[in-house]
Amino acid sequence: MSVTAADGFEAAGVAVGLKSSGNLDVAVVVNRGPLKVGAAVFTSNRAKANPILWSQQAVQDGVVEAVVLNSGGANCFTGSFGFQTTHQTAEKAAELLGVGSADILICSTGLIGTGDEVFRAKVLDGTERAIAAASADGGDAASLAIMTTDSKPKRSVVTQGGWTIGGMAKGAGMLAPGLATMLVVITTDAVLDASDADAALRRATSVTFDRLDSDGCMSTNDQVTLMVSGASGVRPARDDFADALTQVCLELATQLQGDAEGASHDISIEVVHAASEPDAVEVGRSVARNNLFKAAIFGNDPNWGRVLAAIGTTAAQFDPYDVDVWMNGVRVCSGGGPDASRDDVDLTPRSTRILIDLKVGDASATILTNDLTHDYVHENSAYAT
């Protein structure tokens, strides 16, 4: 059910020809209330798509009536025409729902730099058709409509204490923080005000989506939206809601990692005993973005020297000659020198765990990444053809 698992929401996915495959390509998620609270976080890329520019302004009052999403075109670097398309999409949705256009968020995903009158007409038609089709059973169709190079939809639902959180996500490439490239819509029927929703969303994304770093490439269209209907009538404790929201975000982030373009290994890089959490994140990310390390994992080669070389480029506090490294449970490096034989390490499973012990403090962090494969290079060499 994804985004319609929580009471008070309707959704739909329709096909209007934005994708050459003919698959579903326009989705809507509508909040029927009684609350119409919303919060969102966006890409930190300075190059932002038109829907991001629109939604950043629209969400500022903490009210979100609906989200309209399209795949098959990013509507980024399409000039004033592209922004007008976004504006007209919001106006179309608002007219059909009887609400203000400033309370409609817009999301787009697909190829950057393309957009014309045909694209606009299809998006507007899809908006009208999706709103007409929206229902409490439409969550799964909506999650299919936002897919691009994804091989499967990403969904998560958590229910506790009489309230529910449901979410859907898309993303398979350009997975790197601020945020990882994605469109995500999360709904809840819990009772929350705008400030609590915003705080919980930022707390959850900071330790989930922002730590998914599959290929080091940051998108122009990232948006994670939280919509609150309050339909359950239950106001959860702030920490309880934030923890449940973090669980949903982590499940979605893990599904994104598992569907990353061309990947053959899902790599978890856990950094422990760091002087600070930012240090742990910096060290983990330095490994996640190291192409030599990622290529070694693709080849099932436990080349721990590439781990030490990568973390040595950081400003984090540690002694590079007193670091331990484990690969899939085998300590291959102790105190900056060789430990167990590389022959003891089995890297053939898709799930790969790297543990780095910096031995200087009590902080830790985990970064999620993937290996660098021939398939990744091939897929991205032909993305626009």
CSV table of C-alpha atoms in Angstrom, one decimal:
chain,number,residue,atom,x,y,z
A,1,MET,CA,0.0,0.0,0.0
A,2,SER,CA,3.0,2.3,0.6
A,3,VAL,CA,1.7,5.9,0.8
A,4,THR,CA,-1.9,4.9,1.2
A,5,ALA,CA,-1.3,2.6,4.2
A,6,ALA,CA,-1.9,5.6,6.4
A,7,ASP,CA,-5.5,6.8,6.7
A,8,GLY,CA,-6.5,10.1,5.0
A,9,PHE,CA,-4.5,9.6,1.8
A,10,GLU,CA,-5.3,8.8,-1.8
A,11,ALA,CA,-2.9,8.1,-4.6
A,12,ALA,CA,-2.8,7.0,-8.2
A,13,GLY,CA,-0.3,6.2,-11.0
A,14,VAL,CA,-1.2,6.6,-14.7
A,15,ALA,CA,0.6,6.3,-18.1
A,16,VAL,CA,0.6,9.3,-20.5
A,17,GLY,CA,3.5,8.4,-22.7
A,18,LEU,CA,6.4,10.2,-20.9
A,19,LYS,CA,8.2,6.8,-20.9
A,20,SER,CA,9.0,5.1,-24.2
A,21,SER,CA,8.1,1.8,-22.4
A,22,GLY,CA,4.5,2.9,-22.0
A,23,ASN,CA,4.7,2.2,-18.3
A,24,LEU,CA,3.1,4.3,-15.6
A,25,ASP,CA,4.7,7.7,-15.5
A,26,VAL,CA,2.6,10.3,-13.5
A,27,ALA,CA,1.6,9.9,-9.9
A,28,VAL,CA,-0.3,11.9,-7.3
A,29,VAL,CA,-0.5,11.6,-3.5
A,30,VAL,CA,-3.5,13.6,-2.1
A,31,ASN,CA,-3.9,14.4,1.6
A,32,ARG,CA,-7.6,14.3,2.6
A,33,GLY,CA,-7.0,15.4,6.1
A,34,PRO,CA,-8.2,16.5,8.5
A,35,LEU,CA,-4.7,17.9,8.9
A,36,LYS,CA,-2.8,19.1,5.8
A,37,VAL,CA,0.6,19.4,7.4
A,38,GLY,CA,3.7,18.9,5.2
A,39,ALA,CA,7.5,19.1,5.4
A,40,ALA,CA,10.3,18.4,2.9
A,41,VAL,CA,14.0,18.2,2.4
A,42,PHE,CA,15.7,18.9,-0.9
A,43,THR,CA,19.0,18.3,-2.8
A,44,SER,CA,21.8,20.6,-1.7
A,45,ASN,CA,23.1,20.7,-5.3
A,46,ARG,CA,23.3,24.3,-6.4
A,47,ALA,CA,21.9,23.2,-9.8
A,48,LYS,CA,18.3,22.6,-8.9
A,49,ALA,CA,15.4,21.4,-11.1
A,50,ASN,CA,12.3,23.6,-11.6
A,51,PRO,CA,10.1,21.4,-9.4
A,52,ILE,CA,12.7,21.8,-6.6
A,53,LEU,CA,12.6,25.6,-6.9
A,54,TRP,CA,8.8,25.5,-6.8
A,55,SER,CA,8.5,23.1,-3.9
A,56,GLN,CA,11.1,24.8,-1.8
A,57,GLN,CA,8.8,27.9,-1.8
A,58,ALA,CA,5.5,26.0,-1.5
A,59,VAL,CA,6.4,24.0,1.6
A,60,GLN,CA,7.5,27.0,3.7
A,61,ASP,CA,4.1,27.5,5.3
A,62,GLY,CA,4.0,23.9,6.4
A,63,VAL,CA,0.9,23.1,4.4
A,64,VAL,CA,0.9,20.4,1.7
A,65,GLU,CA,-2.4,19.3,0.0
A,66,ALA,CA,-0.9,17.0,-2.6
A,67,VAL,CA,2.3,16.0,-4.4
A,68,VAL,CA,2.4,15.5,-8.2
A,69,LEU,CA,5.2,13.4,-9.5
A,70,ASN,CA,6.4,12.5,-13.0
A,71,SER,CA,9.1,10.2,-14.4
A,72,GLY,CA,10.3,10.4,-17.9
A,73,GLY,CA,11.7,13.9,-17.7
A,74,ALA,CA,13.6,15.8,-15.0
A,75,ASN,CA,12.4,19.3,-16.1
A,76,CYS,CA,15.8,20.6,-15.1
A,77,PHE,CA,17.8,23.2,-17.1
A,78,THR,CA,14.7,23.8,-19.3
A,79,GLY,CA,14.6,27.6,-18.7
A,80,SER,CA,11.5,29.7,-18.1
A,81,PHE,CA,9.4,27.2,-20.1
A,82,GLY,CA,10.3,24.5,-17.6
A,83,PHE,CA,9.3,26.6,-14.6
A,84,GLN,CA,6.1,27.6,-16.2
A,85,THR,CA,5.4,23.9,-16.8
A,86,THR,CA,5.9,23.3,-13.0
A,87,HIS,CA,3.7,26.2,-12.2
A,88,GLN,CA,0.9,25.1,-14.5
A,89,THR,CA,1.1,21.6,-13.1
A,90,ALA,CA,0.5,22.9,-9.6
A,91,GLU,CA,-2.3,25.2,-10.8
A,92,LYS,CA,-4.0,22.2,-12.6
A,93,ALA,CA,-3.8,20.1,-9.5
A,94,ALA,CA,-5.1,22.9,-7.3
A,95,GLU,CA,-8.0,23.6,-9.6
A,96,LEU,CA,-9.1,19.9,-9.6
A,97,LEU,CA,-8.7,19.6,-5.8
A,98,GLY,CA,-10.2,23.0,-5.0
A,99,VAL,CA,-7.1,24.2,-3.1
A,100,GLY,CA,-4.4,26.8,-3.5
A,101,SER,CA,-1.6,26.1,-6.0
A,102,ALA,CA,1.0,27.2,-3.4
A,103,ASP,CA,0.1,24.1,-1.4
A,104,ILE,CA,0.9,21.6,-4.2
A,105,LEU,CA,4.4,20.2,-4.3
A,106,ILE,CA,5.9,19.0,-7.7
A,107,CYS,CA,8.5,16.3,-8.3
A,108,SER,CA,10.1,15.2,-11.6
A,109,THR,CA,12.7,12.6,-12.5
A,110,GLY,CA,14.4,11.6,-15.7
A,111,LEU,CA,16.8,13.0,-18.3
A,112,ILE,CA,18.1,16.5,-17.6
A,113,GLY,CA,17.8,19.2,-20.3
A,114,THR,CA,14.8,18.0,-22.2
A,115,GLY,CA,11.3,19.4,-22.3
A,116,ASP,CA,8.9,20.8,-24.8
A,117,GLU,CA,5.2,21.4,-25.4
A,118,VAL,CA,4.5,17.7,-25.8
A,119,PHE,CA,6.1,17.0,-22.4
A,120,ARG,CA,4.1,19.8,-20.8
A,121,ALA,CA,0.8,18.5,-22.3
A,122,LYS,CA,1.5,15.0,-21.1
A,123,VAL,CA,2.3,16.1,-17.6
A,124,LEU,CA,-0.8,18.2,-17.4
A,125,ASP,CA,-2.9,15.4,-18.8
A,126,GLY,CA,-1.4,12.9,-16.4
A,127,THR,CA,-2.1,15.2,-13.5
A,128,GLU,CA,-5.7,15.4,-14.4
A,129,ARG,CA,-6.1,11.7,-15.0
A,130,ALA,CA,-4.2,10.7,-11.8
A,131,ILE,CA,-6.3,13.0,-9.6
A,132,ALA,CA,-9.4,11.6,-11.1
A,133,ALA,CA,-8.2,8.1,-10.4
A,134,ALA,CA,-6.8,8.7,-6.9
A,135,SER,CA,-8.0,6.3,-4.3
A,136,ALA,CA,-7.1,4.7,-1.0
A,137,ASP,CA,-5.9,1.7,-3.0
A,138,GLY,CA,-3.6,3.6,-5.3
A,139,GLY,CA,-0.4,3.6,-3.4
A,140,ASP,CA,1.2,0.7,-5.2
A,141,ALA,CA,0.5,2.2,-8.7
A,142,ALA,CA,1.9,5.5,-7.5
A,143,SER,CA,5.2,3.8,-6.5
A,144,LEU,CA,5.4,2.2,-9.9
A,145,ALA,CA,4.8,5.5,-11.8
A,146,ILE,CA,7.9,7.3,-10.3
A,147,MET,CA,10.4,4.6,-11.3
A,148,THR,CA,13.1,5.4,-13.9
A,149,THR,CA,16.0,3.0,-14.1
A,150,ASP,CA,14.7,1.3,-11.0
A,151,SER,CA,14.1,-2.4,-11.5
A,152,LYS,CA,11.5,-2.6,-8.7
A,153,PRO,CA,9.4,-0.2,-6.5
A,154,LYS,CA,10.5,0.7,-3.1
A,155,ARG,CA,7.9,0.7,-0.3
A,156,SER,CA,7.8,0.7,3.5
A,157,VAL,CA,5.1,0.7,6.1
A,158,VAL,CA,5.3,0.9,9.9
A,159,THR,CA,2.3,0.8,12.3
A,160,GLN,CA,2.4,1.3,16.0
A,161,GLY,CA,0.3,2.8,18.8
A,162,GLY,CA,-2.7,3.3,16.6
A,163,TRP,CA,-0.9,5.3,13.9
A,164,THR,CA,0.9,4.4,10.6
A,165,ILE,CA,3.7,5.7,8.4
A,166,GLY,CA,3.8,4.7,4.8
A,167,GLY,CA,6.4,5.5,2.2
A,168,MET,CA,7.5,5.1,-1.4
A,169,ALA,CA,10.8,5.9,-3.1
A,170,LYS,CA,12.6,5.8,-6.4
A,171,GLY,CA,16.2,5.9,-7.2
A,172,ALA,CA,18.9,3.7,-8.7
A,173,GLY,CA,21.6,6.0,-9.9
A,174,MET,CA,23.2,9.4,-8.9
A,175,LEU,CA,23.0,8.1,-5.3
A,176,ALA,CA,25.1,10.5,-3.2
A,177,PRO,CA,24.2,12.8,-0.3
A,178,GLY,CA,22.5,16.0,-0.1
A,179,LEU,CA,20.3,13.8,-0.6
A,180,ALA,CA,20.9,10.6,-2.3
A,181,THR,CA,19.2,11.0,-5.7
A,182,MET,CA,15.6,10.1,-5.1
A,183,LEU,CA,12.0,11.0,-5.0
A,184,VAL,CA,10.4,10.0,-1.8
A,185,VAL,CA,6.9,10.6,-0.4
A,186,ILE,CA,6.1,9.5,3.2
A,187,THR,CA,2.7,9.8,4.7
A,188,THR,CA,1.4,9.5,8.2
A,189,ASP,CA,-2.0,9.6,10.0
A,190,ALA,CA,-0.4,10.6,13.3
A,191,VAL,CA,-1.2,14.0,14.7
A,192,LEU,CA,1.8,16.3,14.2
A,193,ASP,CA,2.3,20.1,13.8
A,194,ALA,CA,4.5,21.4,11.1
A,195,SER,CA,7.5,22.1,13.3
A,196,ASP,CA,7.5,18.6,14.7
A,197,ALA,CA,7.1,17.0,11.2
A,198,ASP,CA,10.0,19.1,9.9
A,199,ALA,CA,12.3,18.2,12.8
A,200,ALA,CA,11.5,14.5,12.6
A,201,LEU,CA,12.1,14.4,8.9
A,202,ARG,CA,15.4,16.1,9.1
A,203,ARG,CA,16.5,13.9,12.0
A,204,ALA,CA,15.5,10.7,10.0
A,205,THR,CA,17.0,11.7,6.6
A,206,SER,CA,20.3,12.8,8.2
A,207,VAL,CA,21.1,9.2,9.3
A,208,THR,CA,19.5,7.3,6.4
A,209,PHE,CA,19.2,8.9,2.9
A,210,ASP,CA,22.1,11.3,3.6
A,211,ARG,CA,24.4,8.3,4.3
A,212,LEU,CA,23.6,6.5,1.1
A,213,ASP,CA,26.5,7.2,-1.2
A,214,SER,CA,26.3,4.6,-4.0
A,215,ASP,CA,28.2,6.4,-6.7
A,216,GLY,CA,29.2,9.8,-5.4
A,217,CYS,CA,27.0,11.7,-7.9
A,218,MET,CA,24.5,14.2,-6.6
A,219,SER,CA,21.2,14.8,-8.3
A,220,THR,CA,19.4,18.0,-9.2
A,221,ASN,CA,15.9,16.7,-8.4
A,222,ASP,CA,16.1,15.1,-4.9
A,223,GLN,CA,13.1,15.6,-2.7
A,224,VAL,CA,11.8,13.8,0.4
A,225,THR,CA,8.3,14.9,1.4
A,226,LEU,CA,6.4,14.0,4.6
A,227,MET,CA,2.6,14.5,4.6
A,228,VAL,CA,0.6,14.5,7.8
A,229,SER,CA,-3.2,13.8,7.8
A,230,GLY,CA,-3.8,13.4,11.5
A,231,ALA,CA,-6.6,10.9,10.6
A,232,SER,CA,-5.8,8.5,13.4
A,233,GLY,CA,-6.4,11.2,16.0
A,234,VAL,CA,-3.3,9.9,17.9
A,235,ARG,CA,-0.5,12.3,18.8
A,236,PRO,CA,2.6,10.1,19.4
A,237,ALA,CA,5.6,11.1,21.5
A,238,ARG,CA,8.1,13.0,19.4
A,239,ASP,CA,10.9,10.4,19.9
A,240,ASP,CA,8.5,7.6,19.1
A,241,PHE,CA,7.5,9.1,15.9
A,242,ALA,CA,11.0,10.1,14.9
A,243,ASP,CA,12.3,6.6,15.6
A,244,ALA,CA,9.5,5.1,13.4
A,245,LEU,CA,10.1,7.6,10.6
A,246,THR,CA,13.8,6.8,10.7
A,247,GLN,CA,12.9,3.1,10.4
A,248,VAL,CA,10.9,3.8,7.3
A,249,CYS,CA,13.6,6.0,5.8
A,250,LEU,CA,16.3,3.4,6.5
A,251,GLU,CA,14.2,0.6,4.9
A,252,LEU,CA,13.7,2.7,1.8
A,253,ALA,CA,17.4,3.8,1.7
A,254,THR,CA,18.4,0.1,1.9
A,255,GLN,CA,16.1,-0.8,-0.9
A,256,LEU,CA,17.6,2.0,-3.0
A,257,GLN,CA,21.1,0.7,-2.3
A,258,GLY,CA,20.0,-2.8,-3.3
A,259,ASP,CA,18.7,-1.6,-6.6
A,260,ALA,CA,21.6,0.6,-7.5
A,261,GLU,CA,22.5,0.7,-11.2
A,262,GLY,CA,24.7,-2.3,-12.2
A,263,ALA,CA,25.8,-3.1,-8.7
A,264,SER,CA,26.8,-6.6,-7.6
A,265,HIS,CA,27.7,-5.8,-4.0
A,266,ASP,CA,25.8,-3.8,-1.3
A,267,ILE,CA,28.5,-2.4,0.9
A,268,SER,CA,28.0,-1.3,4.5
A,269,ILE,CA,31.0,0.7,5.8
A,270,GLU,CA,30.8,1.1,9.6
A,271,VAL,CA,33.3,3.4,11.3
A,272,VAL,CA,33.7,3.0,15.0
A,273,HIS,CA,35.6,4.6,17.8
A,274,ALA,CA,35.9,7.9,16.0
A,275,ALA,CA,36.6,11.2,17.7
A,276,SER,CA,33.2,12.6,16.5
A,277,GLU,CA,30.3,11.6,14.4
A,278,PRO,CA,31.3,14.0,11.6
A,279,ASP,CA,34.7,12.3,11.6
A,280,ALA,CA,33.1,8.9,11.3
A,281,VAL,CA,31.0,10.0,8.4
A,282,GLU,CA,33.9,11.6,6.6
A,283,VAL,CA,36.0,8.5,6.9
A,284,GLY,CA,33.2,6.2,5.8
A,285,ARG,CA,32.4,8.4,2.9
A,286,SER,CA,36.0,8.6,1.8
A,287,VAL,CA,36.0,4.8,1.3
A,288,ALA,CA,32.5,4.8,-0.3
A,289,ARG,CA,33.7,7.2,-3.0
A,290,ASN,CA,37.0,5.5,-3.6
A,291,ASN,CA,36.9,3.9,-7.1
A,292,LEU,CA,39.9,1.7,-6.5
A,293,PHE,CA,38.2,0.2,-3.4
A,294,LYS,CA,34.9,-0.2,-5.2
A,295,ALA,CA,36.5,-1.9,-8.1
A,296,ALA,CA,38.4,-4.3,-5.7
A,297,ILE,CA,35.1,-5.3,-4.1
A,298,PHE,CA,33.6,-5.9,-7.6
A,299,GLY,CA,36.5,-8.3,-8.2
A,300,ASN,CA,36.0,-10.0,-4.7
A,301,ASP,CA,39.5,-8.7,-3.8
A,302,PRO,CA,39.9,-7.9,0.0
A,303,ASN,CA,42.4,-5.1,-0.8
A,304,TRP,CA,42.4,-3.4,2.6
A,305,GLY,CA,45.3,-1.2,1.6
A,306,ARG,CA,42.9,0.8,-0.5
A,307,VAL,CA,40.8,1.4,2.6
A,308,LEU,CA,43.7,2.9,4.5
A,309,ALA,CA,44.7,5.0,1.5
A,310,ALA,CA,41.2,6.4,1.2
A,311,ILE,CA,40.8,7.3,4.9
A,312,GLY,CA,44.3,8.9,4.9
A,313,THR,CA,42.9,11.7,2.6
A,314,THR,CA,40.5,12.9,5.3
A,315,ALA,CA,40.9,15.5,8.0
A,316,ALA,CA,39.5,13.1,10.7
A,317,GLN,CA,41.4,12.5,13.9
A,318,PHE,CA,43.2,9.2,14.0
A,319,ASP,CA,46.6,7.5,13.7
A,320,PRO,CA,46.7,5.8,10.2
A,321,TYR,CA,49.3,3.4,11.7
A,322,ASP,CA,46.9,2.3,14.5
A,323,VAL,CA,43.7,1.4,12.5
A,324,ASP,CA,42.0,-2.0,12.3
A,325,VAL,CA,39.9,-3.1,9.3
A,326,TRP,CA,37.5,-6.0,9.0
A,327,MET,CA,36.0,-7.3,5.8
A,328,ASN,CA,33.0,-9.6,6.2
A,329,GLY,CA,34.0,-10.4,9.8
A,330,VAL,CA,37.7,-11.1,9.1
A,331,ARG,CA,40.3,-8.6,10.6
A,332,VAL,CA,42.6,-8.1,7.6
A,333,CYS,CA,44.4,-5.2,9.1
A,334,SER,CA,45.5,-4.6,12.7
A,335,GLY,CA,47.3,-1.5,13.9
A,336,GLY,CA,47.9,-0.4,10.3
A,337,GLY,CA,49.5,-3.7,9.3
A,338,PRO,CA,48.6,-7.1,7.9
A,339,ASP,CA,46.5,-9.5,10.0
A,340,ALA,CA,44.5,-12.4,8.7
A,341,SER,CA,45.2,-13.8,5.3
A,342,ARG,CA,43.2,-12.3,2.4
A,343,ASP,CA,42.3,-15.9,1.5
A,344,ASP,CA,40.2,-16.0,4.7
A,345,VAL,CA,37.8,-13.3,3.4
A,346,ASP,CA,34.8,-14.3,1.3
A,347,LEU,CA,33.5,-11.4,-0.7
A,348,THR,CA,31.3,-13.4,-3.1
A,349,PRO,CA,28.0,-12.7,-1.2
A,350,ARG,CA,26.2,-9.5,-2.4
A,351,SER,CA,26.1,-8.2,1.2
A,352,THR,CA,29.5,-6.8,2.1
A,353,ARG,CA,30.4,-5.4,5.5
A,354,ILE,CA,33.5,-3.2,6.1
A,355,LEU,CA,34.3,-2.3,9.7
A,356,ILE,CA,37.0,0.4,10.4
A,357,ASP,CA,38.1,1.0,14.0
A,358,LEU,CA,39.8,4.4,14.4
A,359,LYS,CA,40.6,3.8,18.2
A,360,VAL,CA,40.3,7.5,19.2
A,361,GLY,CA,36.8,8.0,20.6
A,362,ASP,CA,33.3,6.7,21.1
A,363,ALA,CA,31.5,8.0,17.9
A,364,SER,CA,30.4,5.9,15.0
A,365,ALA,CA,28.5,6.1,11.7
A,366,THR,CA,27.6,3.8,8.8
A,367,ILE,CA,27.7,4.7,5.1
A,368,LEU,CA,25.9,2.6,2.5
A,369,THR,CA,27.5,2.2,-0.9
A,370,ASN,CA,27.9,-0.2,-3.9
A,371,ASP,CA,30.8,-1.6,-6.0
A,372,LEU,CA,31.9,-0.2,-9.3
A,373,THR,CA,31.0,-2.6,-12.1
A,374,HIS,CA,31.1,-3.0,-15.9
A,375,ASP,CA,27.3,-2.8,-15.9
A,376,TYR,CA,27.2,0.5,-14.1
A,377,VAL,CA,29.5,2.0,-16.7
A,378,HIS,CA,27.5,0.5,-19.6
A,379,GLU,CA,24.2,1.7,-18.2
A,380,ASN,CA,25.3,5.2,-17.7
A,381,SER,CA,27.2,5.5,-20.9
A,382,ALA,CA,23.9,4.9,-22.8
A,383,TYR,CA,21.4,6.6,-20.5
A,384,ALA,CA,20.3,9.2,-23.0
A,385,THR,CA,20.1,6.9,-26.0
